[in-house]
Every structure is written in C-alpha cells, then in structure tokens.
Short mmCIF file of C-alpha atoms in Angstrom, two decimals:
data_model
loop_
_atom_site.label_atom_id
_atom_site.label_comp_id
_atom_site.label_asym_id
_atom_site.label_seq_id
_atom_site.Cartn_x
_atom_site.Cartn_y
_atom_site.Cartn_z
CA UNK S 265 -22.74 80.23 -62.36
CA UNK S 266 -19.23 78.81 -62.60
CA UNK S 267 -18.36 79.71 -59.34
CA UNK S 268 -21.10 77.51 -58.37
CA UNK S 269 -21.23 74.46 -60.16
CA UNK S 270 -21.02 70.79 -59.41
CA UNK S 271 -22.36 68.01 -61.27
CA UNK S 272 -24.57 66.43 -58.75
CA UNK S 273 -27.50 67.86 -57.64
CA UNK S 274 -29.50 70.73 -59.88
CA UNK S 275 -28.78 74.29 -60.00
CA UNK S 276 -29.07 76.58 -57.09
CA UNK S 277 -28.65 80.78 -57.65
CA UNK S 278 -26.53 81.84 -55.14
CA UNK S 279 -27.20 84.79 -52.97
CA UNK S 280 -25.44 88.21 -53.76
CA UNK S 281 -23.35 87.72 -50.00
CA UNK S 282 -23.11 84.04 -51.25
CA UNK S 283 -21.08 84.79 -53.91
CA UNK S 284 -18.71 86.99 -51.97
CA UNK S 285 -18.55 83.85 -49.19
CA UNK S 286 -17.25 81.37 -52.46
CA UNK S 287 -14.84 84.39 -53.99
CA UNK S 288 -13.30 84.25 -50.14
CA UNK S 289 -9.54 83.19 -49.80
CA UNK S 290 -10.59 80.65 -46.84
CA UNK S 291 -13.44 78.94 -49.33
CA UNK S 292 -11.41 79.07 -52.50
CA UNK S 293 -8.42 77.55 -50.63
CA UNK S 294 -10.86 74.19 -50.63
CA UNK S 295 -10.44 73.78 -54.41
CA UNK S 296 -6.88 72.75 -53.28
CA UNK S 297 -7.86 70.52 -50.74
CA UNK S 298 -8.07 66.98 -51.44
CA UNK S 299 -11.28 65.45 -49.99
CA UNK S 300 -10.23 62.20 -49.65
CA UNK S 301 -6.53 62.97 -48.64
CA UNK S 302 -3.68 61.01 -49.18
CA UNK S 303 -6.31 58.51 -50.89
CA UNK S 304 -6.34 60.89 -54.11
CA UNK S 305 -2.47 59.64 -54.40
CA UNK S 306 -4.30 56.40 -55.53
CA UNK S 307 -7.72 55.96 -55.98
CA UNK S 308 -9.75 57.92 -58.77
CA UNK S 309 -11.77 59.65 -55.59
CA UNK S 310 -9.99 63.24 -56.32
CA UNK S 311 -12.55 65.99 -55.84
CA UNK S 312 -11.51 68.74 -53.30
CA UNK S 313 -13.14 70.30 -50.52
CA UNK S 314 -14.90 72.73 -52.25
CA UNK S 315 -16.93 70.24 -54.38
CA UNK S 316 -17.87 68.93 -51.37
CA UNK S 317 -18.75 72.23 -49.97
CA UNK S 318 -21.15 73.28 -52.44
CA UNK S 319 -22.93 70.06 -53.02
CA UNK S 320 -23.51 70.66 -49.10
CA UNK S 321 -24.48 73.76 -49.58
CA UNK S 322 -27.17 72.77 -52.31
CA UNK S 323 -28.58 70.26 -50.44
CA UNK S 324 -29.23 72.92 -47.44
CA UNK S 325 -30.42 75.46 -50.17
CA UNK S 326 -32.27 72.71 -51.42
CA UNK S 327 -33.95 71.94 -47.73
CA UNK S 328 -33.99 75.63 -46.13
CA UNK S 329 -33.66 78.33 -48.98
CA UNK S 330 -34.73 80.76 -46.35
CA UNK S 331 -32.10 79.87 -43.79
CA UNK S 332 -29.30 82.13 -44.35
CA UNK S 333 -27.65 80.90 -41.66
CA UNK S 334 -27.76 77.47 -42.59
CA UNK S 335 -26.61 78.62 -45.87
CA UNK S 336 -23.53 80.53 -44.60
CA UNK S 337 -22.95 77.38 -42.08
CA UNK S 338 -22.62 75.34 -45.21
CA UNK S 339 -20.03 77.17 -46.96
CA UNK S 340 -18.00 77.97 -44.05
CA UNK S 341 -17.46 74.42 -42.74
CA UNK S 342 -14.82 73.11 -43.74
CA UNK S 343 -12.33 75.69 -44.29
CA UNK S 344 -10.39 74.54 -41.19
CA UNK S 345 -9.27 71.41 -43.02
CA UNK S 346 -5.30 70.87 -43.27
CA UNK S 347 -3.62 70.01 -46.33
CA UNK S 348 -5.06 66.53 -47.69
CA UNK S 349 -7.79 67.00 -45.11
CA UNK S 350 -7.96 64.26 -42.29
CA UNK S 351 -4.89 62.87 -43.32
CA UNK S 352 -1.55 64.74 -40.90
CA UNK S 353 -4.53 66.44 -38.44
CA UNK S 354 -3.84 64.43 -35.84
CA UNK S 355 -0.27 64.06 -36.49
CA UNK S 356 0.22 67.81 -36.06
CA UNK S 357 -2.11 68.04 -33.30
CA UNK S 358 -4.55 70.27 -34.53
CA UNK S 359 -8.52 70.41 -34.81
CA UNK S 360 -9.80 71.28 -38.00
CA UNK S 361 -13.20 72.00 -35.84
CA UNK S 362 -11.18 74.52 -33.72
CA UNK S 363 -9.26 76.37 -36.86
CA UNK S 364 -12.79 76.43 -38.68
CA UNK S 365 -14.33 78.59 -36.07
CA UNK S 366 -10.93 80.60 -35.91
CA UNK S 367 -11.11 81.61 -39.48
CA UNK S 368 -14.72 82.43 -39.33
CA UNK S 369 -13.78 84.87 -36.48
CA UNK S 370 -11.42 86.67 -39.55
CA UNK S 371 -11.88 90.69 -40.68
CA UNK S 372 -12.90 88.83 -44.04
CA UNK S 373 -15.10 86.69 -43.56
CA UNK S 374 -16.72 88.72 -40.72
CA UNK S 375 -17.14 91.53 -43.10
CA UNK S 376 -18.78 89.45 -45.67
CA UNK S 377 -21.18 87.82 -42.99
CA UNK S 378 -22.83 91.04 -42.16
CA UNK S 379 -23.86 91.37 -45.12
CA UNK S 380 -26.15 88.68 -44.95
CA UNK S 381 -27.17 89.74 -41.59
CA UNK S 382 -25.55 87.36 -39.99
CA UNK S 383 -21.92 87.48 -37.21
CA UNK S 384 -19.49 84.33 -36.73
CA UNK S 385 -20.77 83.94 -33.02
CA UNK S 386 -23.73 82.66 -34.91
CA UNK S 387 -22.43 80.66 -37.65
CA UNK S 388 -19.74 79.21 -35.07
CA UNK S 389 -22.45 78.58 -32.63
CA UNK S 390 -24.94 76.67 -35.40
CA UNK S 391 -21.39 75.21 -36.17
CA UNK S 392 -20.96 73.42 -32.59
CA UNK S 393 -24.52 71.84 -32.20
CA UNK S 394 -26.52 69.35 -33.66
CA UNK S 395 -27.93 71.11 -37.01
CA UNK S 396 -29.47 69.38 -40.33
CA UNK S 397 -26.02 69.74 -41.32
CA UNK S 398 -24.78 67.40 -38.87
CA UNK S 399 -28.20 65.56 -38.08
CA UNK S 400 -28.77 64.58 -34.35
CA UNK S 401 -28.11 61.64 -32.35
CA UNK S 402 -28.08 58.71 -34.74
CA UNK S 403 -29.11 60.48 -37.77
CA UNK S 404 -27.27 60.55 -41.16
CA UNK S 405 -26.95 64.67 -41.62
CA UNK S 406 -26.47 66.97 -45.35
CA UNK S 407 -22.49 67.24 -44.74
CA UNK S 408 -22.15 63.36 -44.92
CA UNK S 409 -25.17 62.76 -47.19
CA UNK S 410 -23.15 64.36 -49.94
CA UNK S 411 -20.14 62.96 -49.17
CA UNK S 412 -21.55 59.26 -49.44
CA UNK S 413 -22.98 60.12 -52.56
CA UNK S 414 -19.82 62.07 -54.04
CA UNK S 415 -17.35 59.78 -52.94
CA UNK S 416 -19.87 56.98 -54.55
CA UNK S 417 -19.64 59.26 -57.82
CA UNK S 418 -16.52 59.52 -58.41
CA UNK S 419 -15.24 55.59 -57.81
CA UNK S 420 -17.92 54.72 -59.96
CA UNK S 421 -20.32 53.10 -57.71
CA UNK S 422 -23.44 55.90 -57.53
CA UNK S 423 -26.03 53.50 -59.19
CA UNK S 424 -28.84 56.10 -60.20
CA UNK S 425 -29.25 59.82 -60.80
CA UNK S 426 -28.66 62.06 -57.45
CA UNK S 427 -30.71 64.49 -59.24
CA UNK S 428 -33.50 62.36 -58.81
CA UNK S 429 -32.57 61.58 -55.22
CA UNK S 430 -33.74 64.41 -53.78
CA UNK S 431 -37.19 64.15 -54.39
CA UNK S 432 -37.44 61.21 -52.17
CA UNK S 433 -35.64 62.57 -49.46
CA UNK S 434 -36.78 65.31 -46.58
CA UNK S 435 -34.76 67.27 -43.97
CA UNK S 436 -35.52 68.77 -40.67
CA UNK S 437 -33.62 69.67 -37.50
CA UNK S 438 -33.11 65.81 -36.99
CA UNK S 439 -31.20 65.53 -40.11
CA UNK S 440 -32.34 63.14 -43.39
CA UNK S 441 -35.19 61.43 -43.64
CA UNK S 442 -36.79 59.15 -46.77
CA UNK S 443 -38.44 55.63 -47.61
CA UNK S 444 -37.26 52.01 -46.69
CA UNK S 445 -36.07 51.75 -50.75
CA UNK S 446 -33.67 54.58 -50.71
CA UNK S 447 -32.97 54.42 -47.16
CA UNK S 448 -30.86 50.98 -48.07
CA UNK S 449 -29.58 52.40 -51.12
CA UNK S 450 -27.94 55.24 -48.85
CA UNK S 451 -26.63 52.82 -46.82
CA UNK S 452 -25.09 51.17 -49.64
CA UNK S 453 -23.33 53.88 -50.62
CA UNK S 454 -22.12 54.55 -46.62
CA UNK S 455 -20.77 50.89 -46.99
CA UNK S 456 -18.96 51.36 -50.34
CA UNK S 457 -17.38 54.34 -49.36
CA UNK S 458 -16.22 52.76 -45.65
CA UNK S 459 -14.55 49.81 -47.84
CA UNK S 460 -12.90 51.93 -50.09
CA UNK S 461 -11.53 54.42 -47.05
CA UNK S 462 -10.19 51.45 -45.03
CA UNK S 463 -8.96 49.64 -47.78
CA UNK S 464 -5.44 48.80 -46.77
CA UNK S 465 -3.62 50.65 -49.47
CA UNK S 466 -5.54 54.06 -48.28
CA UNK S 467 -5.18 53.57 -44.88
CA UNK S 468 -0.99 52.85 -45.65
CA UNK S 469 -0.99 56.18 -48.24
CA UNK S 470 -2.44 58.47 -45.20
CA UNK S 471 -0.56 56.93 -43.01
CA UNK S 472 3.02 57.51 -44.88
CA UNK S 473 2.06 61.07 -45.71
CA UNK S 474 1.37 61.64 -41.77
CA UNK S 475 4.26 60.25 -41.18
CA UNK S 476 6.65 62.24 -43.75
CA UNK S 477 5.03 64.99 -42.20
CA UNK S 478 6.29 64.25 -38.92
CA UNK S 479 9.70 63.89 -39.99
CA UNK S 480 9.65 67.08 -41.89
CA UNK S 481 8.40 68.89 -38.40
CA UNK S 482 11.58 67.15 -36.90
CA UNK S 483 13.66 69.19 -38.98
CA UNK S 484 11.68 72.42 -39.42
CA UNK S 485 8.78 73.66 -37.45
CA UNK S 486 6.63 74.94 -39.97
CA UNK S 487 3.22 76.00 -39.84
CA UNK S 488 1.42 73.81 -42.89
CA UNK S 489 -1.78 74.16 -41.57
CA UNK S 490 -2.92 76.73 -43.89
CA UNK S 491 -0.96 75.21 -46.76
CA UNK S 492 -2.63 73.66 -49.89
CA UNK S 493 -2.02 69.90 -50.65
CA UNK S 494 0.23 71.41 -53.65
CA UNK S 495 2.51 73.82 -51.69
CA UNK S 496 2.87 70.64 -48.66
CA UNK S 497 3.77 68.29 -51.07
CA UNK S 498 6.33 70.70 -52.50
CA UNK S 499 7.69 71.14 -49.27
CA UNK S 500 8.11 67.69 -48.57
CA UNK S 501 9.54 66.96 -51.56
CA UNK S 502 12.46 69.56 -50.64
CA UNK S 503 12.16 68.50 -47.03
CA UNK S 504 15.82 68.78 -44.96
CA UNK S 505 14.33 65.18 -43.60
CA UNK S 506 15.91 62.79 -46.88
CA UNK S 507 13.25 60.17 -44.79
CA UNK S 508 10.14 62.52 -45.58
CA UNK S 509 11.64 63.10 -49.44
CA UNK S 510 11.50 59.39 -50.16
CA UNK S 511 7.97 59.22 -48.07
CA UNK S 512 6.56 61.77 -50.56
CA UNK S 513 8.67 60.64 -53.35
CA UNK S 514 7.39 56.72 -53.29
CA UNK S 515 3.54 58.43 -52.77
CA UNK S 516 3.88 60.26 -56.20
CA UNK S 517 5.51 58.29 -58.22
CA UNK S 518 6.16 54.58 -56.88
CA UNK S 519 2.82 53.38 -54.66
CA UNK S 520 3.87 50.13 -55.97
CA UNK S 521 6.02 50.15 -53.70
CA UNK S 522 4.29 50.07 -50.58
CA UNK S 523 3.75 46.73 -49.12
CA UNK S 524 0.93 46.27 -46.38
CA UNK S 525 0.72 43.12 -44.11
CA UNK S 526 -2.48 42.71 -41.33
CA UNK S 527 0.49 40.93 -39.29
CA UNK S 528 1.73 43.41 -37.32
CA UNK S 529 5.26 43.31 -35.98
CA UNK S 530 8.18 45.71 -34.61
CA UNK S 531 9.48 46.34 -37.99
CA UNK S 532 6.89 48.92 -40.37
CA UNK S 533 5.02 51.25 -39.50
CA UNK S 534 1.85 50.85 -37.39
CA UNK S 535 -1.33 51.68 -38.74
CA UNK S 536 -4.50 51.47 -35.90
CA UNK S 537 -8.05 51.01 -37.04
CA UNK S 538 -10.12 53.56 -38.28
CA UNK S 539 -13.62 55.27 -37.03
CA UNK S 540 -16.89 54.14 -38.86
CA UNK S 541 -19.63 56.34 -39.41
CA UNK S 542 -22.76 55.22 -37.99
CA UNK S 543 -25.63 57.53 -38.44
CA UNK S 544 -27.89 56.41 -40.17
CA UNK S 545 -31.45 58.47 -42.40
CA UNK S 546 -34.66 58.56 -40.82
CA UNK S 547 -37.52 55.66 -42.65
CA UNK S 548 -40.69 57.96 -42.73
CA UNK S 549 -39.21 60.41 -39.57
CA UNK S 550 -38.58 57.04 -37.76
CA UNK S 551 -35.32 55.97 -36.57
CA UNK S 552 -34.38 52.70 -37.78
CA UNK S 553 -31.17 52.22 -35.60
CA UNK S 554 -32.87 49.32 -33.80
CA UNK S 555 -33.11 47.70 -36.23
CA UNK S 556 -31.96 44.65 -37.31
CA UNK S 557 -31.16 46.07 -40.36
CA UNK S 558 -28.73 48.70 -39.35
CA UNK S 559 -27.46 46.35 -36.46
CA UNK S 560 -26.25 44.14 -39.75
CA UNK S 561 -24.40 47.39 -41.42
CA UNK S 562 -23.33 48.61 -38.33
CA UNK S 563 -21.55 44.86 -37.97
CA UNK S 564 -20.77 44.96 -41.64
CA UNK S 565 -18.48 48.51 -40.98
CA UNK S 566 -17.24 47.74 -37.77
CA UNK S 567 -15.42 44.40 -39.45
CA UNK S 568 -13.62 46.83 -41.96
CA UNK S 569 -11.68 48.22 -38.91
CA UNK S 570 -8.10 46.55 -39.13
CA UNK S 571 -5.14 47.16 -38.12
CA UNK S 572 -2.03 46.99 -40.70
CA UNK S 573 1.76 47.38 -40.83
CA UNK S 574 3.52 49.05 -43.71
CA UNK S 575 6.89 48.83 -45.32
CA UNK S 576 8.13 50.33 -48.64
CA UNK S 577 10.37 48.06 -50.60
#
C-alpha cells in the first residue's frame, strides 16, 4: 500500500483505523518535515518525518501486532515536530513533546482513535512513559532504532540488509534486545550517525536557520509552528528581517559560504555542543552499559561534542 511504504523493513498491512491515522492532516504534514533539519540543506540525509514514522511503526507492528495502542503511539509521535524538526524548537521556545500530545487531543484525530478503541488520554499517556518505543533506562528503544538505521541508509553507510536485521533482534517493555555481533553493528551505526549530526557544517546550517528564524520573529510574530519546512522557508525568504533573507538565502543556494572555526570569539555566531544519545540494545536481555565496551562509545560520542563559531563570507 502506497500510503504505507518505505524501503527498509518488509511489508506490514495496515489496519482499516490505521489507514485513516496516515490519511490524517497532522501525519501527512510529516512528509514535509525534514528529519534531519537544516542538515537536509547539505547532506544527502533528506527523508522526512513520515519515513521515519512508519519505519517506527513497522518495527512496533513487527514486535506487537496485537498492540493497537502501541501501533497508534507509533504513528502519532512525532507530529508535534516544527518545521525542519529539532532545528528552531528551542529557538521559539516550544516542546515538540508538549504540541504532540496537543494535537492528539484534536476532534480529528480523536475521532479516528475511537475507532480503534482507543482515546488520546491513552496514547498521550503510553506517550509520556518509558514504552518499547522509547526503551527504559539505558536501553536503545524502536523510535531511535530506526532512525540509526535510516539515517545510516540514506548517507550510505547501512552495511547489510535491515530486512535481515530483524530476525536477530527482539523487543519487550525494556526496549531492543539482540546478540554481541549485531549489538556492535548498531552501535556503529549510533556512532556514524552522531559524527555526521555534529559535524561542524550541520551543526552551523541548524544553527543559521535558528537564527534567521529569530530575526524573522523580531519583525513579525508569527506562529510557524505548524508550518511545513516549504511554507517557513518561503517565509523567510520574504522575511521583513533583510538579515533572515540572506540567512535563508546563503542556506539554499551558497553553503559555501559558511565558514566554521572551533576558536570561538566575540565576532560569529556561537554554536554550544550538542546532546549524545546514549542508550544502548540489550546483549541476550542483558544490559551491557557497564561495559567496557559501551564506556569506549560512550567516550567515543561524548568527544564529538564541540563547540564552534560561524561566519558567512
């Protein structure tokens, strides 16, 4: 089924209240989301949220086919993301967590929730706790799982067929679970992925775009937050700010311009270090976050977080 499809994992049928969920306004608006934000300016990493959002839901259908909350949970959680995702969140000072539950609380998706039984207290509940979609404590969860591996896909670096992953991998309430081989092939992937999202270029492209952003808020106080990435960048391209016009301008068409020093002065733009993701899968239902293995990958992440400057020549 179209609606449906990714290229990653195998087929799953949706559910007749599934495919009423995808056809919604709030999940279709992911197809305009980029996942990576301001990163898809530059890198070749340009699949939106709703890629993301199905592969997530095909793992948990995968996992718990007769979870139908789980299922719903899956589809529904990410459509608080802002334009270009993490990218202007903070500048704006929302909480993509917060305008998730929000939306689930809408006539339309509430109306297409009961018929699958379920209410948005529930899904917004399952939402806020430790789930398989999250895993708990220290353990690597569905949601990232598949964005390790799709973010790995799509730069080029996903060395072997996911199909075949996932019949070397479990799930329960703690989250992913497999053996010692494809535990550290996992974690190469979580590695690859951290280098790519704090390489300094990235960090400098979501930092500009939060910061032409800002300047357009300056000027006009628009709501964006339900904007997609195409109708923002619009927007800042006709921004009132000529500042947030050449920030958006430069992003799209000159990224050649951007310089980015690790000396950080008085004179560019600040750019602070980034948060690492440090769950890690189960090795046989045991943790492995003692060990000196992950205390080496751990290490290995935590030196990718730098700070930078930027200027744009």
């Amino acid at each position: 089924m179209i609606l449906s499809y990714e290229p990653l994992y195998p087929d799953v049928t949706p559910l007749y209240w599934e495919v009423d969920l995808m056809q919604s306004s709030y999940v279709r608006r992911l197809k305009h989301l980029a996942h990576y934000g301001g990163g898809s300016f530059v890198s070749s990493v340009t699949h939106s949220r709703l890629e993301h959002t199905l592969g997530v839901w095909k793992l948990t259908a995968h996992f718990f086919p007769d979870w139908n909350e789980l299922r719903a949970a899956a589809l529904l959680h990410d459509i608080g993301h802002l334009p270009f995702s993490h990218a202007i969140e903070r500048t704006l000072g929302y909480n993509h967590h917060e305008l998730t539950e929000t939306y689930i609380q809408s006539d339309e998706i509430q109306t297409l929730l009961h018929k699958a039984g379920s209410t948005p207290n529930q899904i917004c509940d399952l939402l806020n706790k430790q789930s398989p979609l999250t895993g708990a404590n220290d353990v690597l969860g569905l949601d990232h799982l598949d964005s390790f591996i799709r973010d790995s896909y799509m730069m080029g670096e996903l060395n072997g067929c996911s199909f075949d992953l996932l019949s070397k991998l479990s799930c329960t309430d703690e989250g992913i679970s497999t053996d010692a081989q494809t535990a550290e092939w996992i974690l190469d992937l979580i590695l690859k992925d951290h280098q790519m999202m704090h390489s300094p270029l990235l960090k400098a492209v979501d930092r500009l775009l939060s910061e032409a952003v800002h300047l357009h808020q300056l000027s006009v106080a628009d709501d964006v937050s339900f904007l997609i990435d195409a109708q923002l960048t619009a927007t800042l391209l006709q921004s009132p700010s000529q500042k947030a016009q050449n920030i958006i301008h430069t992003l799209l068409f000159e990224p050649s311009r951007i310089q980015v020093s690790d000396i950080c002065s008085s004179e560019g733009l600040h750019v602070k270090k980034g948060k690492v993701y440090d769950r890690l899968p189960l090795i046989q239902g045991q943790s492995m976050s003692k060990s000196q293995q992950a205390e080496s990958h751990t290490d290995r992440l935590n030196q990718l977080r730098k700070e930078y400057e930027i200027t744009i020549l």
